[in-house]
CSV table of C-alpha atoms in Angstrom, one decimal:
chain,number,residue,atom,x,y,z
S,149,UNK,CA,-171.3,42.6,99.0
S,150,UNK,CA,-172.8,44.1,95.9
S,151,UNK,CA,-169.3,44.5,94.2
S,152,UNK,CA,-168.6,41.3,94.8
S,153,UNK,CA,-171.4,39.7,93.3
S,154,UNK,CA,-171.8,41.7,90.1
S,155,UNK,CA,-169.0,40.7,88.3
S,156,UNK,CA,-170.1,38.0,85.7
S,157,UNK,CA,-173.8,38.7,85.8
S,158,UNK,CA,-174.4,40.8,82.8
S,159,UNK,CA,-172.3,42.6,80.0
S,160,UNK,CA,-169.3,44.8,81.4
S,161,UNK,CA,-170.6,44.0,85.0
S,162,UNK,CA,-167.0,44.0,86.3
S,163,UNK,CA,-166.6,47.4,85.1
S,164,UNK,CA,-169.8,48.3,86.9
S,165,UNK,CA,-168.5,46.4,89.9
S,166,UNK,CA,-165.1,48.2,90.0
S,167,UNK,CA,-167.2,51.7,89.5
S,168,UNK,CA,-169.1,51.2,92.4
S,169,UNK,CA,-166.1,49.7,94.8
S,170,UNK,CA,-164.1,52.6,93.5
S,171,UNK,CA,-166.8,55.3,94.4
S,172,UNK,CA,-167.5,53.7,97.7
S,173,UNK,CA,-163.6,54.0,98.5
S,174,UNK,CA,-163.4,57.5,98.2
S,175,UNK,CA,-166.7,58.3,99.9
S,176,UNK,CA,-165.5,56.3,102.8
S,177,UNK,CA,-162.1,58.0,103.0
S,178,UNK,CA,-164.0,61.3,103.1
S,179,UNK,CA,-166.5,60.2,105.6
S,180,UNK,CA,-163.7,58.8,107.7
S,181,UNK,CA,-162.3,62.3,107.9
S,182,UNK,CA,-165.7,63.7,109.0
S,183,UNK,CA,-165.8,61.3,111.8
S,184,UNK,CA,-162.3,62.0,112.7
S,185,UNK,CA,-162.9,65.8,112.9
S,186,UNK,CA,-166.3,64.9,114.7
S,187,UNK,CA,-164.5,62.8,117.3
S,188,UNK,CA,-161.8,65.5,118.1
S,189,UNK,CA,-164.6,68.3,118.8
S,190,UNK,CA,-166.6,65.9,120.9
S,191,UNK,CA,-169.6,65.7,118.5
S,192,UNK,CA,-169.7,61.8,118.6
S,193,UNK,CA,-172.6,59.8,121.0
S,194,UNK,CA,-174.0,56.5,120.9
S,195,UNK,CA,-177.8,55.6,120.5
S,196,UNK,CA,-178.4,56.5,124.1
S,197,UNK,CA,-176.8,60.2,123.9
S,198,UNK,CA,-173.9,59.0,126.0
S,199,UNK,CA,-170.4,60.0,124.8
S,200,UNK,CA,-168.1,58.3,123.0
S,201,UNK,CA,-164.5,57.5,123.8
S,202,UNK,CA,-162.8,56.3,120.9
S,203,UNK,CA,-159.2,54.3,121.8
S,204,UNK,CA,-156.9,55.5,118.4
S,205,UNK,CA,-155.2,52.5,117.3
S,206,UNK,CA,-151.0,52.8,117.0
S,207,UNK,CA,-151.5,52.7,113.3
S,208,UNK,CA,-153.7,55.4,113.3
S,209,UNK,CA,-151.4,57.7,115.8
S,210,UNK,CA,-148.6,56.9,113.6
S,211,UNK,CA,-150.0,58.0,110.5
S,212,UNK,CA,-151.7,60.9,112.0
S,213,UNK,CA,-148.3,62.3,113.3
S,214,UNK,CA,-146.9,61.9,110.2
S,215,UNK,CA,-149.5,63.8,108.2
S,216,UNK,CA,-149.6,66.4,110.8
S,217,UNK,CA,-145.5,66.6,110.5
S,218,UNK,CA,-145.3,66.9,106.6
S,219,UNK,CA,-148.4,68.3,104.7
S,220,UNK,CA,-146.2,67.1,101.7
S,221,UNK,CA,-146.7,63.5,103.4
S,222,UNK,CA,-150.5,63.9,103.9
S,223,UNK,CA,-150.9,64.8,100.2
S,224,UNK,CA,-148.5,62.1,98.8
S,225,UNK,CA,-150.4,59.5,100.9
S,226,UNK,CA,-153.8,60.3,99.5
S,227,UNK,CA,-152.7,60.3,96.2
S,228,UNK,CA,-150.9,57.0,96.7
S,229,UNK,CA,-154.5,55.6,98.2
S,230,UNK,CA,-156.3,57.2,95.3
S,231,UNK,CA,-154.2,55.3,92.8
S,232,UNK,CA,-154.7,52.3,94.8
S,233,UNK,CA,-158.6,52.8,94.9
S,234,UNK,CA,-159.0,53.6,91.0
S,235,UNK,CA,-156.2,51.2,89.6
S,236,UNK,CA,-158.5,48.3,88.4
S,237,UNK,CA,-161.0,50.5,87.0
S,238,UNK,CA,-158.5,52.3,85.2
S,239,UNK,CA,-157.2,49.2,83.7
S,240,UNK,CA,-160.4,47.8,82.6
S,241,UNK,CA,-161.6,50.9,81.1
S,242,UNK,CA,-158.4,51.2,79.1
S,243,UNK,CA,-158.8,47.5,78.0
S,244,UNK,CA,-162.2,48.0,76.7
S,245,UNK,CA,-161.4,51.2,74.8
S,246,UNK,CA,-157.7,51.1,73.8
S,247,UNK,CA,-156.8,47.3,73.8
S,248,UNK,CA,-154.0,45.1,75.4
S,249,UNK,CA,-151.2,47.3,74.1
S,250,UNK,CA,-152.1,50.4,75.4
S,251,UNK,CA,-153.2,48.5,78.3
S,252,UNK,CA,-149.7,47.5,79.9
S,253,UNK,CA,-148.3,50.9,79.2
S,254,UNK,CA,-151.0,52.2,81.4
S,255,UNK,CA,-150.4,49.5,84.0
S,256,UNK,CA,-146.3,50.6,83.8
S,257,UNK,CA,-147.0,53.9,84.4
S,258,UNK,CA,-149.6,53.6,87.5
S,259,UNK,CA,-146.9,51.4,89.0
S,260,UNK,CA,-144.4,54.0,88.3
S,261,UNK,CA,-146.5,56.7,89.9
S,262,UNK,CA,-146.9,54.2,92.8
S,263,UNK,CA,-142.8,53.6,93.1
S,264,UNK,CA,-142.4,57.2,93.2
S,265,UNK,CA,-145.1,58.1,95.6
S,266,UNK,CA,-144.0,55.3,98.3
S,267,UNK,CA,-140.2,56.2,97.8
S,268,UNK,CA,-141.2,59.8,98.6
S,269,UNK,CA,-143.1,58.3,101.6
S,270,UNK,CA,-139.7,56.6,102.7
S,271,UNK,CA,-138.1,59.4,102.7
S,272,UNK,CA,-140.6,62.1,104.4
S,273,UNK,CA,-141.1,59.1,107.3
S,274,UNK,CA,-137.5,59.3,108.0
S,275,UNK,CA,-136.6,56.1,106.4
S,276,UNK,CA,-139.4,54.0,108.1
S,277,UNK,CA,-141.2,51.0,106.9
S,278,UNK,CA,-144.1,52.3,104.2
S,279,UNK,CA,-147.3,50.2,105.1
S,280,UNK,CA,-149.7,48.9,103.1
S,281,UNK,CA,-152.4,51.5,104.1
S,282,UNK,CA,-151.0,55.1,104.3
S,283,UNK,CA,-153.9,56.5,105.8
S,284,UNK,CA,-155.6,56.3,109.3
S,285,UNK,CA,-158.3,53.8,109.5
S,286,UNK,CA,-161.8,54.4,110.6
S,287,UNK,CA,-161.9,55.4,114.2
S,288,UNK,CA,-165.7,54.0,115.1
S,289,UNK,CA,-168.4,52.0,113.4
S,290,UNK,CA,-171.1,54.5,112.3
S,291,UNK,CA,-174.0,52.1,112.8
S,292,UNK,CA,-173.3,52.8,116.7
S,293,UNK,CA,-173.8,56.6,116.4
S,294,UNK,CA,-176.9,58.6,117.7
S,295,UNK,CA,-177.8,61.9,118.0
S,296,UNK,CA,-175.7,64.4,119.8
S,297,UNK,CA,-176.9,65.6,123.1
S,298,UNK,CA,-175.8,69.0,124.6
S,299,UNK,CA,-173.6,67.5,127.2
S,300,UNK,CA,-171.8,64.9,124.9
S,301,UNK,CA,-169.7,67.7,123.1
S,302,UNK,CA,-167.7,68.4,126.1
S,303,UNK,CA,-167.2,64.8,127.3
S,304,UNK,CA,-166.4,63.0,124.0
S,305,UNK,CA,-162.4,62.2,123.8
S,306,UNK,CA,-160.2,60.5,121.2
S,307,UNK,CA,-157.7,58.7,123.7
S,308,UNK,CA,-154.4,58.2,122.7
S,309,UNK,CA,-154.1,60.4,119.8
S,310,UNK,CA,-151.8,62.8,121.0
S,311,UNK,CA,-150.5,60.6,123.9
S,312,UNK,CA,-146.7,60.0,124.6
S,313,UNK,CA,-144.2,62.5,124.4
S,314,UNK,CA,-145.5,64.4,121.0
S,315,UNK,CA,-147.7,67.2,122.5
S,316,UNK,CA,-146.1,70.0,124.3
S,317,UNK,CA,-145.7,70.4,127.9
S,318,UNK,CA,-148.4,72.2,129.6
S,319,UNK,CA,-151.3,72.2,132.2
S,320,UNK,CA,-154.6,70.7,131.9
S,321,UNK,CA,-158.0,71.3,132.5
S,322,UNK,CA,-161.1,69.9,135.1
S,323,UNK,CA,-164.1,68.6,133.1
S,324,UNK,CA,-167.6,68.9,134.1
S,325,UNK,CA,-167.8,65.4,135.2
S,326,UNK,CA,-164.7,65.8,137.6
S,327,UNK,CA,-162.4,64.3,135.4
S,328,UNK,CA,-158.6,66.0,134.8
S,329,UNK,CA,-158.0,66.0,130.9
S,330,UNK,CA,-153.9,66.6,130.4
S,331,UNK,CA,-153.3,69.6,128.2
S,332,UNK,CA,-150.4,67.8,126.7
S,333,UNK,CA,-151.1,64.3,126.5
S,334,UNK,CA,-155.2,64.3,126.2
S,335,UNK,CA,-155.2,61.6,128.6
S,336,UNK,CA,-158.1,61.6,131.3
S,337,UNK,CA,-157.5,61.0,135.1
S,338,UNK,CA,-160.1,60.7,137.4
S,339,UNK,CA,-159.9,62.0,141.0
S,340,UNK,CA,-158.5,59.4,143.8
S,341,UNK,CA,-161.6,60.2,146.1
S,342,UNK,CA,-163.9,59.4,143.1
S,343,UNK,CA,-162.0,56.0,142.1
S,344,UNK,CA,-162.3,54.8,146.1
S,345,UNK,CA,-165.9,55.9,146.7
S,346,UNK,CA,-166.9,53.5,143.6
S,347,UNK,CA,-164.6,50.8,144.5
S,348,UNK,CA,-165.1,50.6,147.9
S,349,UNK,CA,-168.0,48.4,148.1
S,350,UNK,CA,-166.7,45.7,146.0
S,351,UNK,CA,-163.0,46.2,147.3
S,352,UNK,CA,-161.9,46.0,143.5
S,353,UNK,CA,-159.5,48.9,143.4
S,354,UNK,CA,-157.1,46.4,141.8
S,355,UNK,CA,-159.3,45.4,139.0
S,356,UNK,CA,-159.7,49.2,138.2
S,357,UNK,CA,-156.4,49.7,138.2
S,358,UNK,CA,-155.6,47.1,135.9
S,359,UNK,CA,-158.4,47.9,133.5
S,360,UNK,CA,-157.2,51.4,133.3
S,361,UNK,CA,-153.4,50.1,132.6
S,362,UNK,CA,-151.8,51.5,129.5
S,363,UNK,CA,-149.9,49.6,127.2
S,364,UNK,CA,-146.6,51.4,126.7
S,365,UNK,CA,-147.3,51.6,122.7
S,366,UNK,CA,-150.7,53.9,123.8
S,367,UNK,CA,-148.1,56.5,125.7
S,368,UNK,CA,-144.9,56.4,123.8
S,369,UNK,CA,-144.2,59.2,120.9
S,370,UNK,CA,-146.2,58.1,117.8
S,371,UNK,CA,-143.0,58.2,115.6
S,372,UNK,CA,-141.2,55.3,117.8
S,373,UNK,CA,-143.9,52.7,116.5
S,374,UNK,CA,-142.1,52.3,113.6
S,375,UNK,CA,-138.5,52.0,113.9
S,376,UNK,CA,-136.1,53.9,111.4
S,377,UNK,CA,-134.2,51.2,109.3
S,378,UNK,CA,-130.6,50.9,109.1
S,379,UNK,CA,-128.8,50.4,105.7
S,380,UNK,CA,-129.8,47.0,105.2
S,381,UNK,CA,-133.6,47.6,105.8
S,382,UNK,CA,-133.6,50.5,103.6
S,383,UNK,CA,-132.3,48.2,100.8
S,384,UNK,CA,-135.1,45.7,101.6
S,385,UNK,CA,-137.8,48.1,101.8
S,386,UNK,CA,-136.3,49.4,98.0
S,387,UNK,CA,-136.8,46.0,96.9
S,388,UNK,CA,-140.1,45.6,98.1
S,389,UNK,CA,-141.4,49.0,96.5
S,390,UNK,CA,-139.5,48.3,93.2
S,391,UNK,CA,-140.8,44.6,92.9
S,392,UNK,CA,-144.1,45.3,90.9
S,393,UNK,CA,-142.4,47.4,88.4
S,394,UNK,CA,-139.4,44.6,87.7
S,395,UNK,CA,-142.4,42.3,87.2
S,396,UNK,CA,-144.5,44.7,84.8
S,397,UNK,CA,-141.4,45.2,82.7
S,398,UNK,CA,-140.5,41.5,82.6
S,399,UNK,CA,-144.1,41.0,81.6
S,400,UNK,CA,-144.0,43.5,78.8
S,401,UNK,CA,-140.5,42.2,77.7
S,402,UNK,CA,-141.2,38.5,77.8
S,403,UNK,CA,-144.8,37.8,78.2
S,404,UNK,CA,-147.2,36.6,80.9
S,405,UNK,CA,-146.5,32.8,79.9
S,406,UNK,CA,-142.7,33.1,80.9
S,407,UNK,CA,-141.5,32.0,84.1
S,408,UNK,CA,-139.0,34.2,84.6
S,409,UNK,CA,-140.9,37.5,85.7
S,410,UNK,CA,-142.8,35.5,87.9
S,411,UNK,CA,-139.9,33.8,89.5
S,412,UNK,CA,-138.0,37.3,89.4
S,413,UNK,CA,-140.5,38.9,91.3
S,414,UNK,CA,-141.0,36.3,93.9
S,415,UNK,CA,-137.0,36.3,94.2
S,416,UNK,CA,-137.1,40.2,95.0
S,417,UNK,CA,-140.0,39.8,97.4
S,418,UNK,CA,-138.1,36.7,99.5
S,419,UNK,CA,-134.8,38.7,99.7
S,420,UNK,CA,-136.5,42.4,100.8
S,421,UNK,CA,-138.7,40.1,103.4
S,422,UNK,CA,-135.4,38.5,105.0
S,423,UNK,CA,-133.4,41.6,104.8
S,424,UNK,CA,-136.3,43.8,106.7
S,425,UNK,CA,-136.5,41.0,109.4
S,426,UNK,CA,-132.9,40.8,109.8
S,427,UNK,CA,-132.8,44.7,110.3
S,428,UNK,CA,-135.7,44.7,112.8
S,429,UNK,CA,-134.6,41.7,114.7
S,430,UNK,CA,-131.3,43.4,115.3
S,431,UNK,CA,-133.1,46.6,116.3
S,432,UNK,CA,-135.1,44.4,118.4
S,433,UNK,CA,-131.7,43.2,120.5
S,434,UNK,CA,-130.8,46.7,120.9
S,435,UNK,CA,-134.1,48.3,122.0
S,436,UNK,CA,-137.0,46.1,122.4
S,437,UNK,CA,-139.4,44.0,120.5
S,438,UNK,CA,-141.0,44.6,117.3
S,439,UNK,CA,-144.0,47.0,117.6
S,440,UNK,CA,-147.6,46.1,116.6
S,441,UNK,CA,-147.7,48.3,113.3
S,442,UNK,CA,-144.3,46.6,112.1
S,443,UNK,CA,-145.8,43.1,112.8
S,444,UNK,CA,-149.2,43.5,111.2
S,445,UNK,CA,-147.2,45.1,108.1
S,446,UNK,CA,-144.8,41.9,108.0
S,447,UNK,CA,-148.2,39.7,108.6
S,448,UNK,CA,-149.8,41.4,105.6
S,449,UNK,CA,-146.4,41.3,103.3
S,450,UNK,CA,-146.6,37.6,104.1
S,451,UNK,CA,-150.0,37.0,103.2
S,452,UNK,CA,-149.5,38.8,99.9
S,453,UNK,CA,-147.1,36.0,98.9
S,454,UNK,CA,-150.6,34.0,98.2
S,455,UNK,CA,-151.1,36.0,95.2
S,456,UNK,CA,-148.2,34.3,93.4
S,457,UNK,CA,-150.5,31.1,93.3
S,458,UNK,CA,-153.0,33.5,91.0
S,459,UNK,CA,-150.4,35.0,88.6
S,460,UNK,CA,-149.6,33.6,85.4
S,461,UNK,CA,-147.8,31.3,84.4
S,462,UNK,CA,-148.1,29.5,87.9
S,463,UNK,CA,-152.1,30.1,87.5
S,464,UNK,CA,-152.5,28.8,84.2
S,465,UNK,CA,-150.3,25.6,84.8
S,466,UNK,CA,-151.4,24.7,88.6
S,467,UNK,CA,-154.1,26.6,90.2
S,468,UNK,CA,-156.9,27.4,87.5
S,469,UNK,CA,-157.8,23.6,87.1
S,470,UNK,CA,-157.7,23.2,90.7
S,471,UNK,CA,-159.8,26.0,91.4
S,472,UNK,CA,-162.3,25.3,88.7
S,473,UNK,CA,-163.0,21.8,90.1
S,474,UNK,CA,-163.6,23.1,93.6
S,475,UNK,CA,-166.0,25.8,92.0
S,476,UNK,CA,-167.7,22.8,90.0
S,477,UNK,CA,-167.9,20.6,93.4
S,478,UNK,CA,-169.3,23.8,95.3
S,479,UNK,CA,-172.1,24.4,92.4
S,480,UNK,CA,-173.9,21.2,93.6
S,481,UNK,CA,-174.0,22.1,97.4
S,482,UNK,CA,-176.7,23.9,99.2
S,483,UNK,CA,-175.1,27.3,100.2
S,484,UNK,CA,-171.9,26.5,98.9
S,485,UNK,CA,-173.2,27.4,95.4
S,486,UNK,CA,-172.8,30.9,96.1
S,487,UNK,CA,-169.4,30.2,96.3
S,488,UNK,CA,-168.7,28.3,93.5
S,489,UNK,CA,-170.4,30.9,91.6
S,490,UNK,CA,-167.9,33.3,92.8
S,491,UNK,CA,-165.0,31.5,91.9
S,492,UNK,CA,-166.5,31.0,88.5
S,493,UNK,CA,-167.1,34.7,88.0
S,494,UNK,CA,-163.3,35.7,89.1
S,495,UNK,CA,-161.4,33.2,87.6
S,496,UNK,CA,-161.1,34.9,84.3
S,497,UNK,CA,-160.8,38.2,86.3
S,498,UNK,CA,-157.7,36.6,88.1
S,499,UNK,CA,-156.4,35.6,84.4
S,500,UNK,CA,-157.3,38.8,82.3
S,501,UNK,CA,-156.6,41.6,85.1
S,502,UNK,CA,-152.9,42.5,86.2
S,503,UNK,CA,-154.0,44.6,89.3
S,504,UNK,CA,-156.4,41.6,90.7
S,505,UNK,CA,-153.3,39.9,91.4
S,506,UNK,CA,-150.5,42.6,91.5
S,507,UNK,CA,-150.6,42.9,95.3
S,508,UNK,CA,-148.9,46.4,94.7
């Protein structure tokens, strides 16, 4: 929250805000890694000491599988995430230290580096969609964790991480609580007699089975969660990856006030979206509907079009005056005055710094 209210409060406050945000982002990634390792070894328990069973999302299964499959993919993903975390801070520091001319050179270098990294991820993933975030998300809320009891280590599991056909065939093991855990899939199964004894009184076996039923995505191979592109999809993904660098080069050549870089970027992004949707729609006709990872990424990319309202020259001609009026109106209203103050503080940042509205 502090990183959102600092800008505009004192000299160089936006630089301090971004420095805090960047530091917290890197610490968060490190912390998430510790939590993931703790979950795998059964060291997570809630505040009452009960073992925590974590449902791994399809996105995490997909990214974890790619990282395990290729060390180069894991390192590339970390490098891309690091650039995304620190790009605003780098731009601000360069502007204050070296000025506008050097700023656009550095911005261009950063965008080129991100393009190279994303192209590498596209190739290493087997021509699959490059998601906005390329590292696994946090598995559990640390606020819900408590001290670990000795019995928690043997019972804590991460459900779905090795699900499907990714593991090697094998047997299983019976845990202390009478639950059988599959060696290949990592899935847990209870004995039928235990299920019947717990559902006998309520005659609710059907409800239990329904609650334990798994969605196909939780048991399908991780790499099948995002389908491989055909030539049309690859072309669309290439356009999406190259769009930022085309926009930056246009700004450097023609200036921020020229409409051509803005229009070219919008047209390229629209073409990319249409090509990818057509490719996935054709794949859905051949196989099955779009996977949740694909849907989430397409939805994220759709919302990125809102950033065009905050980019010059559209921002200078239309958006800025209207947002200023909204901020002025909010400033005189109880509770809404904080919103008005935040808009006033962020308006110059959106106008001055490229990475605040780049969506790259």
